[in-house]
Amino acid sequence: MRTKVAIIGAGPSGLLLSQILHRAGIDTVVLERRTREYVLSRIRAGVLEQGLADMLRAAGVGERMDAEGQVHEGVNLAFDGRLERLDLAGLTGGKTVMVYGQTEVTQDLYEARDAMGGVVIHEAEDVTPHDLETDRPFLTWHRGGEAFRVDCDFVAACDGFHGVGRQSIPKDRIVEHEKVYPFGWLGVLSRTKPVDHELIYANHERGFALCSLRSDVLSRYYVQVPLETEVEEWSDDRFWEELGRRLPPEVAARLETGPSVEKSIAPLRSFVAEPLSHGRLFLAGDAGHIVPPTGAKGLNLAASDVHYLSRALIAHYHDGDENGLRAYSEKALRRIWKAERFSWWMTTLLHSFPADGSFGHRLQHAELDYLFGSTAAMTAMAENYVGLPY
Ligand code: FAS
Ligand code: PHB
């Protein structure tokens, strides 16, 4: 088998890159270790920056998002008995975010790949990159006891934090920067009416909470939990009671509870690998970086990586221009680090850090009080939340 760009991973990064390249006449093969059903069973991000929404539309994958997604012009922060609204649109000259689940984005991308006859191979085991420092790299894998190989010009590692792509870069050619937070997020998806039509991020002494949504009848909630927490420790009743205790009383009073249809715990970490390329291998999405989900940047950073990488590959194939590929890592990392900073800032502002004691909690309240008393501070938060330019 031969292709131009071999892509490892059929998450949003891999599928979006494959879709954009295919529409530019550049053939790809996507190798995914899980089944399509498994990939589509994962509940992850919920907020799309305008940049990602525009990329999906340009790639012919925005129709259902525009029909079913919700455009949000503001987001709310609860702290110290207050509920304050950040006017995203008013502070950024009309920019907004699209609330539409990553699961739906992935479903839409899969259907678009199907429609174009895109090659996505599932249950590909032991995917292994070879000869990355030559101009004839290739991937091998196993499936159903058989061995396979695809020869290519480039390898795009869109295989997430635990993927094989980053591991294929020699240790002396890559630097990893990491910060692990002393807590995780327990998330619940429930077929209940969302507590508000916009998101609510809550700073509470018992811990962080987030009220989000997927539609008018599907809610997504999170509470901060200690790192060693097992999801089995949390019954639905316990979750709803704790969430209610962390929200302002007027919000908790209208909380509609119901059975969880999904319940999981995600650890929080900040992580960046540098550089994002090695020979003919390019890292995109979670394969190269991780942010705590507080700033809703994970999926959106994957999008800007794919934006830069797809344009560079198209320039290579259409114009013989290598500048984009040479500059990919540096260009992507500039935007990545700004999102890492913002995600770290929102995480440290809104979560409970017991080690910081009452002084730390009062500092958080002082910063939040300052934030909502300063147009400059609110503008800074709003422009980062809606997404910095590509
Ligand atoms: P993904 O991890 O989505 O996809 C990588 C794909 O590669 C997977 O399908 C995997 O099976 C496959 N793969 C891995 N290794 C492979 C191998 N060796 N061979 C073949 N295939 C391989 N972001 C937010 O903005 N908000 C959130 O609330 C949020 N919640 C999250 C919760 C969890 C549990 C996780 C893990 C992430 C969350 N994120 C969130 C971040 C998430 O949305 C990612 O940013 C997004 O999935 C990135 O997409 P990809 O880069 O495609 O990586
Ligand atoms: C979500 O809806 O899953 C979501 C929204 C905003 C975040 C994180 C997660 O910051």
CSV table of C-alpha atoms in Angstrom, one decimal, residues 80-383:
chain,number,residue,atom,x,y,z
A,80,ASP,CA,-17.8,34.1,46.8
A,81,GLY,CA,-21.6,34.2,46.6
A,82,ARG,CA,-21.5,36.1,43.3
A,83,LEU,CA,-22.5,35.0,39.7
A,84,GLU,CA,-20.8,37.2,37.1
A,85,ARG,CA,-21.2,37.1,33.3
A,86,LEU,CA,-18.3,37.6,31.0
A,87,ASP,CA,-19.7,39.2,27.8
A,88,LEU,CA,-17.6,37.4,25.2
A,89,ALA,CA,-19.2,39.0,22.2
A,90,GLY,CA,-19.3,42.5,23.7
A,91,LEU,CA,-15.7,42.4,24.8
A,92,THR,CA,-14.3,40.9,21.6
A,93,GLY,CA,-16.1,42.8,18.9
A,94,GLY,CA,-18.7,40.0,18.3
A,95,LYS,CA,-16.7,36.8,18.7
A,96,THR,CA,-18.5,33.8,20.1
A,97,VAL,CA,-18.0,30.1,20.8
A,98,MET,CA,-20.0,27.1,19.5
A,99,VAL,CA,-21.2,24.6,22.0
A,100,TYR,CA,-21.3,21.3,20.2
A,101,GLY,CA,-19.8,18.0,21.6
A,102,GLN,CA,-16.6,16.6,20.3
A,103,THR,CA,-18.4,13.3,19.9
A,104,GLU,CA,-20.7,14.9,17.4
A,105,VAL,CA,-17.7,16.6,15.6
A,106,THR,CA,-16.0,13.2,15.3
A,107,GLN,CA,-19.3,11.6,14.1
A,108,ASP,CA,-19.6,14.3,11.4
A,109,LEU,CA,-16.0,13.8,10.4
A,110,TYR,CA,-16.4,10.1,10.1
A,111,GLU,CA,-19.5,10.6,7.9
A,112,ALA,CA,-17.6,13.0,5.7
A,113,ARG,CA,-14.7,10.5,5.3
A,114,ASP,CA,-17.2,7.8,4.4
A,115,ALA,CA,-18.8,10.1,1.8
A,116,MET,CA,-15.4,10.8,0.1
A,117,GLY,CA,-14.3,7.2,0.3
A,118,GLY,CA,-11.6,8.1,2.9
A,119,VAL,CA,-9.4,5.2,4.0
A,120,VAL,CA,-9.7,4.7,7.8
A,121,ILE,CA,-8.4,1.4,9.1
A,122,HIS,CA,-9.6,0.4,12.5
A,123,GLU,CA,-8.2,-2.1,15.0
A,124,ALA,CA,-4.8,-1.4,13.6
A,125,GLU,CA,-2.5,-3.0,16.3
A,126,ASP,CA,1.2,-2.1,17.0
A,127,VAL,CA,1.3,0.7,14.5
A,128,THR,CA,5.0,1.5,14.2
A,129,PRO,CA,6.7,4.3,12.2
A,130,HIS,CA,9.9,3.5,10.3
A,131,ASP,CA,12.7,5.4,8.5
A,132,LEU,CA,11.3,8.8,9.7
A,133,GLU,CA,14.6,10.5,8.9
A,134,THR,CA,14.6,9.4,5.3
A,135,ASP,CA,12.3,10.6,2.4
A,136,ARG,CA,10.7,7.2,2.3
A,137,PRO,CA,9.1,6.6,5.7
A,138,PHE,CA,6.6,3.9,6.2
A,139,LEU,CA,4.3,2.4,8.9
A,140,THR,CA,3.7,-1.2,9.8
A,141,TRP,CA,0.9,-2.7,11.8
A,142,HIS,CA,-1.0,-5.9,12.5
A,143,ARG,CA,-4.7,-6.7,12.1
A,144,GLY,CA,-6.4,-10.0,12.6
A,145,GLY,CA,-3.1,-11.7,12.8
A,146,GLU,CA,-1.8,-10.3,9.5
A,147,ALA,CA,1.1,-7.9,9.0
A,148,PHE,CA,0.6,-4.7,6.9
A,149,ARG,CA,2.7,-1.9,5.7
A,150,VAL,CA,2.0,1.5,4.1
A,151,ASP,CA,4.7,3.5,2.4
A,152,CYS,CA,4.3,7.3,2.5
A,153,ASP,CA,5.9,10.7,2.1
A,154,PHE,CA,4.9,12.0,5.5
A,155,VAL,CA,3.6,10.6,8.8
A,156,ALA,CA,1.1,12.7,10.9
A,157,ALA,CA,1.0,11.5,14.5
A,158,CYS,CA,-2.6,12.4,15.6
A,159,ASP,CA,-2.6,9.6,18.1
A,160,GLY,CA,-3.2,11.5,21.4
A,161,PHE,CA,-1.2,11.7,24.6
A,162,HIS,CA,-0.5,8.0,24.9
A,163,GLY,CA,0.2,7.4,21.2
A,164,VAL,CA,3.2,5.9,19.4
A,165,GLY,CA,4.1,9.0,17.3
A,166,ARG,CA,5.8,11.1,20.0
A,167,GLN,CA,7.5,7.9,21.4
A,168,SER,CA,9.1,7.4,18.0
A,169,ILE,CA,11.2,10.6,18.3
A,170,PRO,CA,14.7,9.8,19.8
A,171,LYS,CA,14.8,11.0,23.4
A,172,ASP,CA,17.8,13.2,22.7
A,173,ARG,CA,15.8,15.1,20.0
A,174,ILE,CA,12.7,16.0,22.1
A,175,VAL,CA,12.1,18.0,25.3
A,176,GLU,CA,8.9,17.5,27.3
A,177,HIS,CA,7.5,20.2,29.6
A,178,GLU,CA,4.9,19.0,32.1
A,179,LYS,CA,2.8,20.1,35.1
A,180,VAL,CA,0.4,17.6,36.8
A,181,TYR,CA,-2.4,19.1,38.9
A,182,PRO,CA,-3.2,17.5,42.3
A,183,PHE,CA,-6.9,16.8,41.3
A,184,GLY,CA,-9.1,15.5,38.4
A,185,TRP,CA,-12.5,16.2,37.0
A,186,LEU,CA,-15.4,13.9,37.6
A,187,GLY,CA,-17.7,14.4,34.7
A,188,VAL,CA,-21.4,13.4,34.3
A,189,LEU,CA,-23.6,13.4,31.2
A,190,SER,CA,-27.3,13.4,31.9
A,191,ARG,CA,-30.5,13.7,29.9
A,192,THR,CA,-31.7,16.7,31.9
A,193,LYS,CA,-32.4,20.3,31.1
A,194,PRO,CA,-29.2,22.3,31.5
A,195,VAL,CA,-29.2,24.5,34.7
A,196,ASP,CA,-28.5,27.6,32.5
A,197,HIS,CA,-28.4,28.5,28.8
A,198,GLU,CA,-24.7,29.4,29.2
A,199,LEU,CA,-21.8,27.7,30.9
A,200,ILE,CA,-21.1,28.4,34.6
A,201,TYR,CA,-17.6,27.9,36.0
A,202,ALA,CA,-17.6,27.8,39.8
A,203,ASN,CA,-14.8,28.6,42.3
A,204,HIS,CA,-15.9,27.1,45.6
A,205,GLU,CA,-13.9,26.2,48.8
A,206,ARG,CA,-15.2,22.7,48.4
A,207,GLY,CA,-13.7,22.6,44.9
A,208,PHE,CA,-14.3,23.6,41.3
A,209,ALA,CA,-17.5,22.8,39.4
A,210,LEU,CA,-18.6,23.4,35.8
A,211,CYS,CA,-22.1,23.4,34.4
A,212,SER,CA,-22.0,22.8,30.6
A,213,LEU,CA,-24.4,21.3,28.1
A,214,ARG,CA,-24.7,19.5,24.8
A,215,SER,CA,-28.3,20.5,23.9
A,216,ASP,CA,-31.5,21.8,25.6
A,217,VAL,CA,-32.0,18.2,26.9
A,218,LEU,CA,-28.5,17.0,27.5
A,219,SER,CA,-26.3,18.4,30.3
A,220,ARG,CA,-22.6,18.0,31.0
A,221,TYR,CA,-21.4,18.7,34.6
A,222,TYR,CA,-18.0,18.4,36.3
A,223,VAL,CA,-16.7,18.6,39.9
A,224,GLN,CA,-13.1,18.7,41.0
A,225,VAL,CA,-12.1,15.5,42.8
A,226,PRO,CA,-8.9,14.4,44.5
A,227,LEU,CA,-6.4,12.5,42.2
A,228,GLU,CA,-6.9,9.1,43.8
A,229,THR,CA,-10.7,9.2,43.4
A,230,GLU,CA,-12.4,6.1,41.9
A,231,VAL,CA,-15.6,6.8,39.9
A,232,GLU,CA,-17.3,3.9,41.8
A,233,GLU,CA,-17.1,6.1,44.9
A,234,TRP,CA,-19.5,8.5,43.4
A,235,SER,CA,-23.2,7.6,43.1
A,236,ASP,CA,-25.4,9.9,41.1
A,237,ASP,CA,-27.0,11.1,44.3
A,238,ARG,CA,-23.6,12.0,45.8
A,239,PHE,CA,-22.6,13.8,42.6
A,240,TRP,CA,-25.8,15.9,42.4
A,241,GLU,CA,-25.6,16.8,46.1
A,242,GLU,CA,-22.0,17.9,45.8
A,243,LEU,CA,-22.5,19.8,42.6
A,244,GLY,CA,-25.4,21.7,44.2
A,245,ARG,CA,-23.2,22.6,47.2
A,246,ARG,CA,-20.7,24.2,44.9
A,247,LEU,CA,-23.2,26.4,43.0
A,248,PRO,CA,-24.8,29.7,44.0
A,249,PRO,CA,-28.1,28.9,45.8
A,250,GLU,CA,-30.3,30.4,43.1
A,251,VAL,CA,-28.6,28.1,40.5
A,252,ALA,CA,-28.6,25.0,42.7
A,253,ALA,CA,-32.3,25.5,43.3
A,254,ARG,CA,-33.1,25.0,39.6
A,255,LEU,CA,-30.7,22.1,39.1
A,256,GLU,CA,-32.6,19.3,37.3
A,257,THR,CA,-31.1,16.0,38.3
A,258,GLY,CA,-31.4,12.6,36.7
A,259,PRO,CA,-29.5,9.3,36.0
A,260,SER,CA,-26.0,9.7,34.6
A,261,VAL,CA,-25.7,8.3,31.1
A,262,GLU,CA,-21.9,8.6,31.3
A,263,LYS,CA,-19.7,9.2,34.3
A,264,SER,CA,-15.8,9.4,34.2
A,265,ILE,CA,-12.8,10.9,35.8
A,266,ALA,CA,-10.1,12.8,33.7
A,267,PRO,CA,-6.8,13.7,35.2
A,268,LEU,CA,-5.5,17.3,34.6
A,269,ARG,CA,-2.1,18.1,33.3
A,270,SER,CA,-0.3,20.7,31.2
A,271,PHE,CA,2.1,19.2,28.7
A,272,VAL,CA,4.1,20.3,25.7
A,273,ALA,CA,6.6,18.4,23.6
A,274,GLU,CA,9.2,20.3,21.6
A,275,PRO,CA,9.7,20.2,18.7
A,276,LEU,CA,6.5,18.9,17.1
A,277,SER,CA,8.3,17.4,14.2
A,278,HIS,CA,11.2,14.9,13.5
A,279,GLY,CA,12.2,14.2,10.0
A,280,ARG,CA,9.0,13.3,8.1
A,281,LEU,CA,7.0,12.9,11.3
A,282,PHE,CA,4.7,15.7,12.5
A,283,LEU,CA,2.8,15.7,15.8
A,284,ALA,CA,-0.7,17.3,15.9
A,285,GLY,CA,-3.2,17.6,18.7
A,286,ASP,CA,-2.9,15.7,22.0
A,287,ALA,CA,0.1,13.8,20.6
A,288,GLY,CA,2.1,17.0,21.1
A,289,HIS,CA,0.4,18.8,24.0
A,290,ILE,CA,-2.2,18.6,26.7
A,291,VAL,CA,-4.1,21.3,28.5
A,292,PRO,CA,-6.3,21.1,31.6
A,293,PRO,CA,-9.9,21.3,30.2
A,294,THR,CA,-10.7,24.4,32.2
A,295,GLY,CA,-10.1,26.7,29.3
A,296,ALA,CA,-11.8,24.4,26.7
A,297,LYS,CA,-8.6,24.5,24.6
A,298,GLY,CA,-7.7,20.8,24.1
A,299,LEU,CA,-9.8,20.2,21.0
A,300,ASN,CA,-9.3,23.7,19.8
A,301,LEU,CA,-5.5,23.5,19.8
A,302,ALA,CA,-5.8,20.3,17.8
A,303,ALA,CA,-7.6,22.3,15.3
A,304,SER,CA,-5.0,25.0,14.9
A,305,ASP,CA,-2.3,22.4,14.6
A,306,VAL,CA,-4.2,20.8,11.8
A,307,HIS,CA,-4.7,24.2,10.2
A,308,TYR,CA,-1.0,24.8,10.1
A,309,LEU,CA,0.0,21.3,9.1
A,310,SER,CA,-2.6,20.9,6.4
A,311,ARG,CA,-1.6,24.2,4.8
A,312,ALA,CA,2.1,23.2,4.9
A,313,LEU,CA,1.4,19.9,3.3
A,314,ILE,CA,-0.8,21.4,0.6
A,315,ALA,CA,2.0,24.0,-0.2
A,316,HIS,CA,4.5,21.1,-0.4
A,317,TYR,CA,2.4,19.1,-2.9
A,318,HIS,CA,0.8,21.9,-4.9
A,319,ASP,CA,3.8,24.4,-5.1
A,320,GLY,CA,6.9,22.4,-4.0
A,321,ASP,CA,7.1,24.9,-1.1
A,322,GLU,CA,8.8,23.4,2.0
A,323,ASN,CA,8.7,26.6,4.2
A,324,GLY,CA,5.4,25.6,5.9
A,325,LEU,CA,6.7,22.2,6.9
A,326,ARG,CA,10.0,23.7,8.1
A,327,ALA,CA,8.1,26.3,10.2
A,328,TYR,CA,5.3,24.1,11.4
A,329,SER,CA,6.6,23.2,14.8
A,330,GLU,CA,7.7,26.8,15.7
A,331,LYS,CA,4.4,28.3,14.4
A,332,ALA,CA,2.2,25.8,16.2
A,333,LEU,CA,4.1,26.0,19.4
A,334,ARG,CA,3.6,29.8,19.6
A,335,ARG,CA,-0.2,29.4,19.7
A,336,ILE,CA,0.1,26.2,21.9
A,337,TRP,CA,2.1,28.0,24.6
A,338,LYS,CA,-0.4,30.9,24.8
A,339,ALA,CA,-3.3,28.4,25.2
A,340,GLU,CA,-1.2,26.5,27.8
A,341,ARG,CA,-0.8,29.7,29.7
A,342,PHE,CA,-4.5,30.6,29.6
A,343,SER,CA,-5.6,27.1,30.6
A,344,TRP,CA,-3.1,27.1,33.5
A,345,TRP,CA,-4.3,30.5,34.6
A,346,MET,CA,-8.0,29.5,34.5
A,347,THR,CA,-7.2,26.3,36.3
A,348,THR,CA,-5.2,28.0,39.1
A,349,LEU,CA,-7.9,30.7,39.4
A,350,LEU,CA,-10.9,28.4,39.7
A,351,HIS,CA,-9.8,25.2,41.5
A,352,SER,CA,-9.2,24.5,45.2
A,353,PHE,CA,-5.6,24.0,46.1
A,354,PRO,CA,-5.6,22.9,49.8
A,355,ALA,CA,-1.8,23.3,50.0
A,356,ASP,CA,-2.3,27.0,49.4
A,357,GLY,CA,-4.6,27.3,52.4
A,358,SER,CA,-7.0,30.2,53.1
A,359,PHE,CA,-4.5,32.7,51.8
A,360,GLY,CA,-4.6,31.1,48.4
A,361,HIS,CA,-8.4,31.0,48.4
A,362,ARG,CA,-8.6,34.7,49.3
A,363,LEU,CA,-6.1,35.5,46.5
A,364,GLN,CA,-8.3,33.8,44.0
A,365,HIS,CA,-11.3,35.8,45.2
A,366,ALA,CA,-9.3,39.0,45.0
A,367,GLU,CA,-8.3,38.2,41.4
A,368,LEU,CA,-11.9,37.3,40.5
A,369,ASP,CA,-13.1,40.5,42.1
A,370,TYR,CA,-10.5,42.5,40.2
A,371,LEU,CA,-11.4,40.7,37.0
A,372,PHE,CA,-15.0,41.7,37.1
A,373,GLY,CA,-14.1,45.3,38.0
A,374,SER,CA,-11.8,45.8,35.1
A,375,THR,CA,-12.8,46.0,31.4
A,376,ALA,CA,-9.1,45.4,30.5
A,377,ALA,CA,-8.9,42.2,32.6
A,378,MET,CA,-12.3,40.9,31.2
A,379,THR,CA,-11.2,41.7,27.7
A,380,ALA,CA,-8.0,39.7,28.2
A,381,MET,CA,-10.0,36.7,29.5
A,382,ALA,CA,-12.6,37.0,26.7
A,383,GLU,CA,-10.2,37.1,23.8
